[in-house]
């Protein structure tokens, strides 16, 4: 998977065999993806790579992440439960997503037309980061580390697979990650666990 931000916009994320080929999902949407990037930078967000995708940060907190798929491309917000969404533009990524958290685009030209709304939502999210405000925790049986919540929010396939795990298997990942002090190490460990989670296994299962 990529670690250089420029690679995403020239080759893709590196998660599949279509990486650096004309068939990569980023190629179809490159004009729109570049527009999303421009708007996130215009908002004053810091650009980095997380989970092989462009991630935008403010005050040390993840604000939004860009993704490209076969049928659409997206700007997904972290901590989306806080957003007021007055325009009712946010959509849920899937049945396991608790709150509407993404802007979905099916045409490159849509991005420029939605720039005022996006900037408004990004600025709202940045304000919550500056104030240290986070959404209330849900009533789930397992309290997840922040890095795992962010990974699930940014990866619909991973989120669906994780929520399909038994409570015991979910807890095995929480226990494993809770023993790690550094946030970067927890994020790296989650990336390594991805295949295990998709296979329906717990952290210690072979």
Coordinates of N, CA, C and O in Angstrom, one line a residue, residues 96 139-145 148 152 158-178 190 193 196-197 200-205:
X96 N -24.0 -1.0 8.2 CA -23.3 -1.0 9.5 C -22.9 0.3 10.0 O -22.3 0.4 11.1
X139 N -23.8 2.7 22.3 CA -24.1 1.7 23.3 C -23.6 0.3 22.9 O -24.1 -0.7 23.3
X140 N -22.5 0.2 22.1 CA -22.0 -1.0 21.6 C -21.4 -1.8 22.8 O -21.0 -1.2 23.8
X141 N -21.4 -3.1 22.7 CA -20.9 -4.0 23.8 C -19.4 -3.8 24.0 O -18.9 -4.0 25.0
X142 N -18.7 -3.4 22.9 CA -17.2 -3.3 23.0 C -16.8 -1.9 22.7 O -17.2 -1.3 21.8
X143 N -16.0 -1.3 23.6 CA -15.5 0.1 23.5 C -14.3 0.0 22.6 O -13.3 -0.5 23.0
X144 N -14.3 0.6 21.5 CA -13.2 0.5 20.5 C -12.2 1.6 20.6 O -12.6 2.7 20.9
X145 N -10.9 1.3 20.4 CA -9.9 2.3 20.4 C -10.2 3.3 19.3 O -10.8 2.9 18.2
X148 N -9.1 2.3 15.8 CA -10.0 1.3 15.1 C -11.3 1.9 14.6 O -11.7 1.6 13.5
X152 N -12.4 1.8 10.7 CA -13.7 1.2 10.2 C -14.5 2.3 9.5 O -15.2 2.0 8.5
X158 N -14.1 -3.3 5.6 CA -13.5 -3.7 7.0 C -14.6 -3.5 8.0 O -14.7 -4.4 8.9
X159 N -15.4 -2.4 8.0 CA -16.4 -2.2 9.0 C -17.4 -3.3 9.0 O -17.8 -3.8 10.1
X160 N -17.9 -3.7 7.8 CA -18.9 -4.7 7.8 C -18.4 -6.0 8.3 O -19.1 -6.7 9.1
X161 N -17.1 -6.4 8.0 CA -16.5 -7.6 8.4 C -16.3 -7.6 10.0 O -16.6 -8.6 10.6
X162 N -15.9 -6.4 10.5 CA -15.7 -6.3 11.9 C -17.0 -6.5 12.7 O -17.1 -7.2 13.7
X163 N -18.0 -5.8 12.2 CA -19.3 -5.9 12.9 C -20.0 -7.3 12.8 O -20.8 -7.6 13.6
X164 N -19.5 -8.0 11.9 CA -20.0 -9.4 11.7 C -19.3 -10.4 12.7 O -19.8 -11.5 12.9
X165 N -18.2 -10.0 13.2 CA -17.5 -10.8 14.2 C -18.3 -11.0 15.5 O -19.1 -10.2 15.8
X166 N -18.0 -12.1 16.1 CA -18.6 -12.3 17.5 C -18.0 -11.3 18.4 O -17.0 -10.7 18.2
X167 N -18.7 -11.0 19.5 CA -18.3 -10.1 20.5 C -16.9 -10.5 21.0 O -16.0 -9.6 21.2
X168 N -16.7 -11.8 21.2 CA -15.4 -12.2 21.7 C -14.3 -11.9 20.7 O -13.2 -11.5 21.2
X169 N -14.5 -12.1 19.4 CA -13.5 -11.8 18.5 C -13.2 -10.3 18.4 O -12.1 -9.9 18.2
X170 N -14.3 -9.5 18.5 CA -14.1 -8.0 18.5 C -13.2 -7.7 19.7 O -12.3 -6.8 19.6
X171 N -13.5 -8.2 20.8 CA -12.8 -7.9 22.0 C -11.3 -8.3 21.9 O -10.4 -7.7 22.5
X172 N -11.0 -9.4 21.2 CA -9.6 -9.8 21.0 C -8.8 -8.7 20.3 O -7.6 -8.5 20.7
X173 N -9.4 -8.0 19.4 CA -8.7 -6.9 18.8 C -8.5 -5.7 19.7 O -7.5 -5.0 19.7
X174 N -9.6 -5.4 20.5 CA -9.5 -4.3 21.4 C -8.4 -4.6 22.4 O -7.6 -3.7 22.8
X175 N -8.4 -5.8 23.0 CA -7.4 -6.1 24.0 C -6.0 -6.0 23.4 O -5.0 -5.4 24.0
X176 N -5.8 -6.5 22.1 CA -4.5 -6.4 21.5 C -4.1 -5.0 21.3 O -2.9 -4.7 21.5
X177 N -5.0 -4.2 20.8 CA -4.6 -2.8 20.5 C -4.4 -1.9 21.7 O -3.6 -1.0 21.8
X178 N -5.2 -2.3 22.8 CA -5.1 -1.5 24.0 C -3.8 -1.6 24.7 O -3.4 -0.8 25.5
X190 N -3.6 -2.3 13.0 CA -4.9 -2.5 12.4 C -4.8 -2.9 10.9 O -5.5 -3.7 10.4
X193 N -4.0 -6.4 10.7 CA -5.1 -7.2 11.0 C -6.2 -7.3 10.0 O -7.1 -8.1 10.1
X196 N -7.2 -10.6 8.5 CA -7.7 -11.5 9.5 C -9.2 -11.2 9.8 O -10.0 -12.1 9.9
X197 N -9.5 -9.9 9.9 CA -10.8 -9.5 10.1 C -11.7 -9.8 9.0 O -12.9 -10.3 9.2
X200 N -12.9 -13.2 9.1 CA -13.8 -13.6 10.2 C -13.1 -14.2 11.4 O -13.7 -14.9 12.2
X201 N -11.8 -13.9 11.5 CA -11.0 -14.4 12.6 C -10.7 -13.4 13.7 O -10.8 -12.2 13.5
X202 N -10.4 -13.9 14.9 CA -10.0 -13.1 16.0 C -8.5 -12.7 15.9 O -7.8 -13.3 15.0
X203 N -8.1 -11.9 16.8 CA -6.7 -11.4 16.7 C -5.7 -12.5 16.9 O -4.6 -12.4 16.3
X204 N -6.0 -13.5 17.7 CA -5.0 -14.6 17.9 C -5.2 -15.8 17.1 O -4.5 -16.8 17.3
X205 N -6.2 -15.9 16.3 CA -6.5 -17.1 15.5 C -5.6 -17.1 14.3 O -5.3 -16.1 13.7

